[in-house]
Coordinates of C-alpha atoms in Angstrom, one line a residue:
Chain A
M2 CA 0.0 0.0 0.0
R3 CA 1.5 3.3 -1.1
E4 CA 1.1 6.1 1.4
I5 CA 0.4 9.7 0.6
D6 CA 0.4 12.3 3.3
V7 CA -2.6 14.8 3.3
A8 CA -0.2 17.7 3.5
R9 CA 1.0 16.8 -0.1
V10 CA -2.6 16.8 -1.2
A11 CA -3.3 20.2 0.3
E12 CA -0.2 21.7 -1.3
A13 CA -1.1 20.3 -4.7
V14 CA -4.6 21.5 -4.6
A15 CA -3.5 25.0 -3.6
R16 CA -1.0 25.2 -6.5
L17 CA -3.6 23.9 -9.0
C18 CA -6.2 26.5 -7.9
E19 CA -3.7 29.3 -8.7
E20 CA -2.4 27.7 -11.9
A21 CA -5.9 27.0 -13.3
S22 CA -6.9 30.7 -12.7
M23 CA -3.7 32.3 -14.1
D24 CA -2.4 30.0 -16.7
L25 CA -4.7 29.2 -19.6
G26 CA -3.7 25.8 -21.1
E27 CA -2.0 25.5 -24.5
D28 CA -5.1 23.6 -25.7
A29 CA -7.4 26.5 -25.0
F30 CA -4.8 29.0 -26.5
A31 CA -4.6 26.9 -29.7
A32 CA -8.4 26.8 -29.9
L33 CA -8.6 30.6 -29.6
E34 CA -6.0 31.1 -32.2
R35 CA -7.9 28.8 -34.6
A36 CA -11.1 30.8 -33.8
L37 CA -9.3 34.1 -34.6
E38 CA -8.6 32.7 -38.1
Q39 CA -12.2 31.4 -38.6
E40 CA -14.0 34.4 -37.3
E41 CA -15.5 36.7 -40.0
S42 CA -17.1 39.4 -37.9
P43 CA -14.8 42.3 -37.2
V44 CA -16.2 42.8 -33.7
G45 CA -15.9 39.1 -33.1
K46 CA -12.3 39.1 -34.3
D47 CA -11.6 42.1 -32.0
V48 CA -13.1 40.1 -29.0
I49 CA -11.1 37.0 -29.6
G50 CA -7.9 39.1 -30.0
Q51 CA -8.7 40.7 -26.6
L52 CA -9.2 37.2 -25.1
I53 CA -5.8 36.0 -26.3
E54 CA -4.1 39.2 -25.1
N55 CA -5.9 38.8 -21.8
A56 CA -4.7 35.2 -21.3
R57 CA -1.1 36.2 -22.1
L58 CA -1.3 39.1 -19.7
A59 CA -2.8 36.9 -16.9
R60 CA 0.0 34.3 -17.3
K61 CA 2.8 36.9 -17.5
E62 CA 1.6 39.0 -14.5
W63 CA 0.2 36.0 -12.6
V64 CA -3.2 37.4 -12.1
P65 CA -6.6 35.7 -12.7
M66 CA -7.7 35.8 -16.4
C67 CA -11.3 36.3 -15.2
Q68 CA -12.5 37.9 -12.0
D69 CA -14.9 35.0 -11.5
T70 CA -12.4 32.5 -10.2
G71 CA -15.3 30.2 -9.6
V72 CA -16.3 27.5 -7.2
A73 CA -13.5 24.9 -7.0
V74 CA -14.6 21.7 -8.7
V75 CA -12.2 19.0 -7.8
L76 CA -12.1 15.7 -9.6
V77 CA -10.2 13.0 -7.7
D78 CA -9.2 9.6 -9.0
V79 CA -8.1 7.6 -6.0
G80 CA -6.0 4.6 -6.8
Q81 CA -7.3 1.6 -4.8
D82 CA -3.8 0.9 -3.6
V83 CA -3.3 4.3 -2.1
H84 CA -3.5 4.9 1.6
V85 CA -4.0 8.6 2.5
V86 CA -2.4 9.2 5.8
G87 CA -2.1 12.1 8.3
G88 CA -5.7 13.2 8.3
S89 CA -8.9 13.5 6.2
L90 CA -8.6 13.6 2.4
E91 CA -11.6 15.8 2.1
E92 CA -10.3 18.3 4.7
A93 CA -6.9 18.4 2.9
I94 CA -8.6 19.3 -0.4
N95 CA -10.6 22.1 1.3
A96 CA -7.4 23.3 3.1
G97 CA -5.7 23.4 -0.3
V98 CA -8.6 25.5 -1.8
R99 CA -8.5 27.8 1.2
K100 CA -4.8 28.4 0.8
G101 CA -4.8 28.7 -3.0
Y102 CA -7.6 31.2 -3.1
Q103 CA -6.1 33.3 -0.3
E104 CA -2.5 33.3 -1.5
G105 CA -3.4 33.7 -5.2
Y106 CA -5.6 36.7 -4.5
L107 CA -8.5 34.8 -6.1
R108 CA -12.1 35.9 -5.5
K109 CA -14.0 34.0 -2.9
S110 CA -17.4 33.4 -4.5
V111 CA -18.9 30.6 -2.3
V112 CA -21.9 31.3 -0.1
G113 CA -22.4 28.9 2.8
D114 CA -26.1 28.5 2.5
P115 CA -28.0 28.9 -0.8
F116 CA -30.8 30.9 1.0
E117 CA -28.9 32.9 3.6
R118 CA -26.2 33.6 1.0
K119 CA -23.4 34.5 3.4
N120 CA -19.9 34.3 1.9
T121 CA -17.8 31.6 3.6
G122 CA -14.8 33.9 3.0
D123 CA -12.4 31.3 1.8
N124 CA -14.1 29.7 -1.2
T125 CA -14.7 26.4 0.6
P126 CA -16.3 24.0 0.5
A127 CA -15.1 22.7 -2.8
V128 CA -17.4 20.5 -5.0
I129 CA -15.6 17.2 -5.0
H130 CA -16.2 14.1 -7.2
Y131 CA -14.3 11.0 -6.2
R132 CA -13.7 7.9 -8.4
V133 CA -11.9 4.8 -7.3
V134 CA -9.5 3.5 -10.0
P135 CA -6.8 0.8 -10.2
G136 CA -3.3 1.7 -9.2
D137 CA -1.4 3.5 -6.5
R138 CA -1.7 7.1 -7.6
L139 CA -3.9 10.0 -6.7
R140 CA -4.9 12.1 -9.7
I141 CA -6.4 15.5 -8.9
T142 CA -8.0 17.8 -11.4
V143 CA -9.0 21.3 -10.2
L144 CA -11.6 23.0 -12.5
P145 CA -12.6 26.4 -11.1
K146 CA -16.1 26.9 -12.5
G147 CA -17.5 30.4 -13.0
A148 CA -21.2 31.2 -12.7
G149 CA -21.8 33.0 -16.0
S150 CA -21.5 29.8 -18.0
E151 CA -22.6 27.4 -15.2
N152 CA -25.9 29.3 -14.9
M153 CA -26.7 28.6 -18.5
S154 CA -26.4 24.9 -18.2
A155 CA -29.3 22.5 -18.4
L156 CA -30.5 18.9 -18.0
K157 CA -33.4 17.2 -19.6
M158 CA -34.8 13.7 -19.3
L159 CA -35.6 12.7 -22.9
T160 CA -37.3 9.5 -23.9
P161 CA -35.6 6.8 -25.9
A162 CA -37.8 7.7 -28.9
D163 CA -36.2 11.2 -29.0
G164 CA -33.0 9.5 -29.9
L165 CA -29.8 11.1 -31.1
E166 CA -31.7 13.8 -33.0
G167 CA -33.5 14.7 -29.8
V168 CA -30.3 14.9 -27.9
M169 CA -28.7 17.1 -30.6
D170 CA -31.7 19.5 -30.8
F171 CA -31.6 19.9 -27.0
V172 CA -27.9 20.8 -26.9
V173 CA -28.3 23.3 -29.7
D174 CA -31.4 24.8 -28.1
V175 CA -29.5 25.3 -24.8
V176 CA -26.7 27.1 -26.5
D177 CA -29.1 29.2 -28.6
E178 CA -31.1 30.3 -25.6
A179 CA -27.9 31.1 -23.5
G180 CA -26.9 33.5 -26.3
S181 CA -24.3 36.0 -25.0
N182 CA -24.6 35.1 -21.3
P183 CA -22.1 32.3 -20.9
C184 CA -19.3 34.5 -22.5
P185 CA -18.9 32.8 -25.9
P186 CA -16.8 31.4 -27.5
I187 CA -17.8 28.5 -25.3
I188 CA -16.9 24.9 -24.8
V189 CA -20.0 22.7 -24.6
G190 CA -19.8 19.7 -22.2
V191 CA -22.5 17.1 -23.0
G192 CA -23.3 14.0 -20.8
V193 CA -25.7 11.4 -22.2
G194 CA -27.0 8.3 -20.4
G195 CA -26.8 6.9 -16.9
T196 CA -29.3 8.6 -14.5
M197 CA -29.9 12.4 -14.1
D198 CA -27.0 12.8 -11.6
Q199 CA -24.7 10.7 -13.8
A200 CA -25.5 12.7 -16.9
A201 CA -24.6 15.9 -15.2
L202 CA -21.3 14.6 -13.9
L203 CA -20.4 13.2 -17.3
A204 CA -21.0 16.7 -18.8
K205 CA -18.7 18.2 -16.1
R206 CA -16.0 15.6 -16.7
A207 CA -16.3 16.3 -20.5
L208 CA -15.1 19.8 -19.7
A209 CA -11.9 18.5 -18.2
R210 CA -10.8 17.0 -21.5
P211 CA -8.2 19.0 -23.5
V212 CA -10.1 21.6 -25.6
G213 CA -11.0 20.2 -29.0
Q214 CA -9.7 16.7 -28.4
P215 CA -12.2 14.4 -30.1
H216 CA -13.8 11.5 -28.2
R217 CA -11.9 8.3 -28.5
R218 CA -14.8 6.6 -30.1
P219 CA -15.2 7.8 -33.7
E220 CA -19.0 7.7 -33.7
I221 CA -19.1 10.0 -30.7
A222 CA -16.5 12.2 -32.2
G223 CA -18.7 12.5 -35.2
V224 CA -21.6 13.7 -33.1
E225 CA -19.4 16.2 -31.4
E226 CA -18.3 17.6 -34.8
K227 CA -21.9 17.8 -36.1
L228 CA -23.0 19.6 -32.9
L229 CA -20.1 22.1 -33.3
Q230 CA -21.1 22.8 -36.8
R231 CA -24.7 23.3 -35.9
I232 CA -23.9 25.5 -33.0
N233 CA -21.6 27.7 -35.1
R234 CA -24.4 28.3 -37.6
L235 CA -26.4 30.0 -34.8
G236 CA -24.6 33.3 -35.5
I237 CA -24.2 34.1 -31.8
G238 CA -20.5 34.7 -32.1
P239 CA -17.8 35.9 -29.7
Q240 CA -19.6 37.5 -26.7
G241 CA -22.9 37.2 -28.5
L242 CA -22.1 40.2 -30.7
G243 CA -22.6 38.2 -33.9
G244 CA -20.2 35.9 -35.7
R245 CA -19.1 32.5 -36.8
V246 CA -17.4 31.2 -33.7
T247 CA -19.9 30.5 -30.9
A248 CA -18.2 27.4 -29.6
L249 CA -14.6 26.3 -29.7
A250 CA -15.4 22.7 -29.1
V251 CA -18.1 20.2 -28.1
H252 CA -17.1 17.4 -25.8
M253 CA -19.5 14.5 -25.2
E254 CA -19.4 11.7 -22.8
V255 CA -21.8 8.7 -22.8
Y256 CA -22.7 6.0 -20.3
P257 CA -25.1 3.0 -20.3
T258 CA -28.6 3.8 -19.2
H259 CA -32.0 2.3 -18.4
I260 CA -34.3 0.9 -21.1
A261 CA -36.8 3.8 -20.4
C262 CA -34.2 6.6 -20.0
L263 CA -32.3 9.1 -22.2
P264 CA -30.9 11.8 -19.8
V265 CA -28.9 14.6 -21.4
A266 CA -27.0 17.2 -19.5
V267 CA -25.3 20.3 -21.0
N268 CA -22.6 22.1 -19.0
L269 CA -21.4 25.2 -20.6
Q270 CA -17.9 26.6 -20.1
C271 CA -16.6 30.0 -21.2
H272 CA -13.4 30.3 -23.2
A273 CA -11.4 30.3 -19.9
A274 CA -11.4 26.5 -20.0
R275 CA -9.6 26.3 -16.7
H276 CA -8.4 23.0 -15.5
K277 CA -5.1 21.8 -14.1
E278 CA -4.1 18.3 -13.0
A279 CA -1.6 16.7 -10.7
V280 CA -0.7 13.1 -10.2
L281 CA 0.7 12.2 -6.7
Chain B
M2 CA -18.5 50.4 -37.2
S3 CA -16.8 53.4 -35.6
L4 CA -14.6 54.0 -32.6
K5 CA -15.9 56.7 -30.4
Q6 CA -14.7 58.3 -27.2
V7 CA -17.0 59.3 -24.3
T8 CA -16.4 60.9 -21.0
T9 CA -18.5 60.5 -17.9
P10 CA -20.9 61.7 -16.6
L11 CA -22.9 61.0 -19.8
T12 CA -25.1 63.8 -21.2
D13 CA -28.2 63.3 -23.2
E14 CA -26.3 64.5 -26.2
A15 CA -23.6 61.9 -25.7
V16 CA -26.1 59.1 -25.3
A17 CA -27.9 60.3 -28.5
E18 CA -24.7 59.9 -30.5
L19 CA -24.2 56.2 -29.6
R20 CA -25.5 53.4 -31.8
A21 CA -25.7 49.7 -31.4
G22 CA -22.4 48.2 -32.8
D23 CA -20.2 51.3 -32.0
R24 CA -16.9 50.5 -30.3
V25 CA -16.4 53.0 -27.5
L26 CA -13.6 54.0 -25.2
I27 CA -14.9 55.4 -21.9
S28 CA -12.9 57.8 -19.7
G29 CA -13.8 59.4 -16.4
Y30 CA -15.5 57.9 -13.3
I31 CA -17.8 54.9 -13.4
Y32 CA -19.4 53.0 -10.4
A33 CA -18.8 49.3 -9.8
A34 CA -22.0 47.8 -8.5
R35 CA -23.5 44.3 -8.7
D36 CA -26.3 42.1 -7.2
A37 CA -26.4 43.0 -3.5
A38 CA -25.5 46.6 -4.0
H39 CA -28.3 47.0 -6.6
K40 CA -30.7 45.5 -4.1
R41 CA -29.7 48.1 -1.5
L42 CA -29.9 51.0 -4.1
Y43 CA -33.3 49.9 -5.1
E44 CA -34.5 49.7 -1.5
L45 CA -33.3 53.3 -0.9
L46 CA -35.2 54.5 -3.9
Q47 CA -38.3 52.7 -2.7
K48 CA -38.1 54.6 0.6
G49 CA -37.4 57.8 -1.2
E50 CA -33.9 58.2 0.3
E51 CA -30.6 59.6 -1.1
L52 CA -28.3 57.3 -3.1
P53 CA -24.7 57.0 -1.9
F54 CA -23.4 58.5 -5.1
D55 CA -24.6 61.0 -7.8
I56 CA -26.7 59.0 -10.2
E57 CA -27.2 61.9 -12.7
G58 CA -25.4 60.9 -15.9
A59 CA -23.7 58.0 -14.1
V60 CA -22.4 54.8 -15.6
V61 CA -22.5 51.6 -13.5
Y62 CA -20.2 48.7 -14.2
Y63 CA -21.4 45.2 -13.2
V64 CA -18.2 43.8 -11.7
G65 CA -17.0 41.9 -8.7
P66 CA -13.2 42.1 -8.9
T67 CA -10.7 39.8 -7.5
P68 CA -8.7 41.1 -4.5
P69 CA -5.8 43.3 -5.7
K70 CA -2.3 41.9 -5.3
P71 CA 0.0 44.3 -3.4
G72 CA 0.7 47.3 -5.7
Q73 CA -2.3 46.7 -7.9
V74 CA -5.1 49.3 -8.2
I75 CA -7.7 46.6 -8.6
G76 CA -7.6 42.8 -9.3
S77 CA -9.1 41.2 -12.4
A78 CA -12.2 43.1 -13.3
G79 CA -14.3 41.9 -16.2
P80 CA -18.0 42.2 -16.5
T81 CA -20.5 39.9 -14.8
T82 CA -23.9 38.9 -16.3
S83 CA -26.1 41.9 -16.5
G84 CA -29.5 40.1 -16.5
R85 CA -29.3 39.6 -12.7
M86 CA -29.5 43.4 -12.3
D87 CA -32.6 43.7 -14.5
P88 CA -35.2 43.8 -11.7
Y89 CA -33.6 46.9 -10.2
T90 CA -32.4 48.8 -13.3
P91 CA -35.5 50.6 -14.6
A92 CA -35.8 52.4 -11.3
L93 CA -32.2 53.6 -11.5
I94 CA -32.7 54.7 -15.1
R95 CA -35.7 56.7 -14.1
V96 CA -33.6 58.8 -11.6
G97 CA -30.8 59.6 -14.0
L98 CA -28.6 56.5 -14.7
K99 CA -27.4 56.9 -18.3
G100 CA -25.1 54.0 -18.9
M101 CA -24.5 50.4 -17.9
I102 CA -21.5 48.2 -18.6
G103 CA -21.9 44.4 -18.4
K104 CA -22.3 41.3 -20.5
G105 CA -25.3 39.4 -21.7
L106 CA -29.0 40.0 -22.4
R107 CA -31.2 42.6 -20.8
S108 CA -35.0 42.4 -20.2
Q109 CA -37.6 44.1 -22.2
A110 CA -38.4 46.3 -19.2
V111 CA -34.8 47.6 -19.1
K112 CA -34.7 48.2 -22.9
D113 CA -38.0 50.1 -22.6
A114 CA -36.7 52.3 -19.8
M115 CA -33.6 53.0 -21.8
K116 CA -35.7 54.2 -24.8
E117 CA -38.0 56.3 -22.6
H118 CA -35.3 58.0 -20.6
G119 CA -32.3 57.9 -22.9
A120 CA -29.7 55.5 -21.7
V121 CA -27.2 53.1 -23.2
Y122 CA -26.0 49.6 -22.5
F123 CA -22.4 48.7 -23.2
A124 CA -20.8 45.2 -23.3
A125 CA -17.3 44.7 -22.1
V126 CA -15.5 41.5 -23.0
G127 CA -16.5 38.8 -20.4
G128 CA -13.5 36.8 -19.3
A129 CA -11.0 39.6 -20.2
G130 CA -10.6 40.7 -16.5
A131 CA -6.8 41.0 -16.5
L132 CA -6.8 43.2 -19.6
I133 CA -9.7 45.4 -18.6
A134 CA -8.1 46.0 -15.2
K135 CA -5.3 47.9 -17.1
S136 CA -7.8 50.7 -18.0
I137 CA -8.8 51.2 -14.4
V138 CA -6.4 53.7 -12.8
E139 CA -8.1 54.5 -9.5
S140 CA -10.4 52.5 -7.3
E141 CA -12.1 53.7 -4.1
V142 CA -14.9 52.1 -2.1
V143 CA -17.8 54.6 -1.8
A144 CA -20.5 52.5 -0.1
Y145 CA -21.3 49.1 1.4
E146 CA -17.8 48.1 2.3
D147 CA -19.4 45.2 4.2
L148 CA -20.3 43.6 0.8
G149 CA -16.6 42.9 0.0
A150 CA -16.3 42.1 -3.7
E151 CA -19.9 43.5 -4.1
A152 CA -19.2 46.9 -2.5
I153 CA -19.8 50.0 -4.6
R154 CA -16.5 51.4 -5.9
R155 CA -15.8 54.6 -7.8
L156 CA -13.4 53.7 -10.5
R157 CA -11.5 56.2 -12.6
V158 CA -11.0 54.7 -16.1
E159 CA -9.0 55.7 -19.1
N160 CA -10.0 54.4 -22.5
F161 CA -12.1 51.5 -21.1
P162 CA -13.0 49.4 -24.2
V163 CA -16.7 48.5 -24.7
V164 CA -19.2 47.9 -27.5
V165 CA -22.7 49.5 -27.6
V166 CA -25.3 46.7 -27.4
N167 CA -28.5 48.6 -26.7
D168 CA -28.9 52.2 -27.8
R169 CA -31.6 54.6 -26.9
Y170 CA -33.4 54.1 -30.3
G171 CA -34.1 50.4 -29.7
G172 CA -31.0 49.1 -31.5
D173 CA -29.8 45.7 -30.2
L174 CA -26.5 44.4 -31.3
Y175 CA -27.2 40.9 -29.8
E176 CA -30.2 40.6 -32.1
E177 CA -28.7 42.3 -35.1
G178 CA -25.3 40.6 -34.9
R179 CA -26.8 37.2 -34.5
A180 CA -29.3 37.8 -37.4
R181 CA -26.4 38.9 -39.6
Y182 CA -24.3 35.8 -39.1
R183 CA -27.0 33.2 -38.6
L184 CA -27.0 30.4 -41.2
A185 CA -30.0 28.2 -42.0
E186 CA -30.0 24.6 -40.7
E187 CA -28.3 22.3 -43.2

């Protein structure tokens, strides 16, 4: 049994919170640069140019690329041969979030009770999803999720008769209705199958993939491509000001489901496709 | 599409010059205010009390910046979604608010108030918080310090880059831009 001390977990999470907020991944940069070439609208081109400049500036000056540094979504793959020692894994993750948000001068956006809405002051608790996997490693992905795009996300329980067409229509409708609100150009995370909770989680996990990396199964990759084309015909464009590039990518994840079910969840992500990963 | 310069406070004449689609550089003072601050401003108006800043010709910016690093005037400071302020906005426009900076769609009630009283809605680039912060040269909390990131701040800006989305004539760049680039289903 390989042992990992909780202090290492907290350190890693703190670093990932900062890095995710300041340092846009090369995948997202490349997607923005492709978008700049594809965009025909002058205002749209201007917007994408500003987003690229903004991301460079954030990395250089080590400041957040967006003021909404989000709720810290933490995806943890726990190897079944790992023994976490020295304290609670969950507390260590939250300690890391607390440290990262404080030391990185990130905005604390979490309210402790959804009705009282009093800020917890340290951006905890994180939203944590665990998965037990083979091996003796701990893989931690921090995905700070901003509210502008999260608020435009949606879930629908379709019927099997709605089929692939029904799923695709729903995804396109969600993006169409969101319009300028989620800060396009967006990345569209789609989860299909499982149960309602599973579909939503699949959509979130889809956002943790490198931007524009097609699904490993060619038939799913084909659906992603078709959806991207349909979305980019909507005309919404960068920031909703009109243009060709409404989405940079569509990422879909699927899972087996019930004979009577066809859940589909759409989780939208703005251009700041923030996610950083560490393997301990 | 033209590039225009405006200085705050906005006059009726300045608002009349601005059209949906214009790129604009704003200089002067603007007021940072978002959800909780708007709620309080609205409640003051309901009670007939004074607002904590001069609303005549004012421009509000929907923003909740990150905490500044030592030496910074302000942290990252891009726009937040404007629609959440819609329930409070017509009342502010009625008492003299002339400009709003944010991102995303406005309600019909806000657009109607803009037409009736002469106001303009600008979009700043959502997600460009590090870049936008460069055009903010002074920042001072003027009210509701207890609200933290949501406190009302007076910001002095120089050449703050925005695009006119809704003008006082009913022009709407979100609708016009989308219609211009929309393609039929294949």
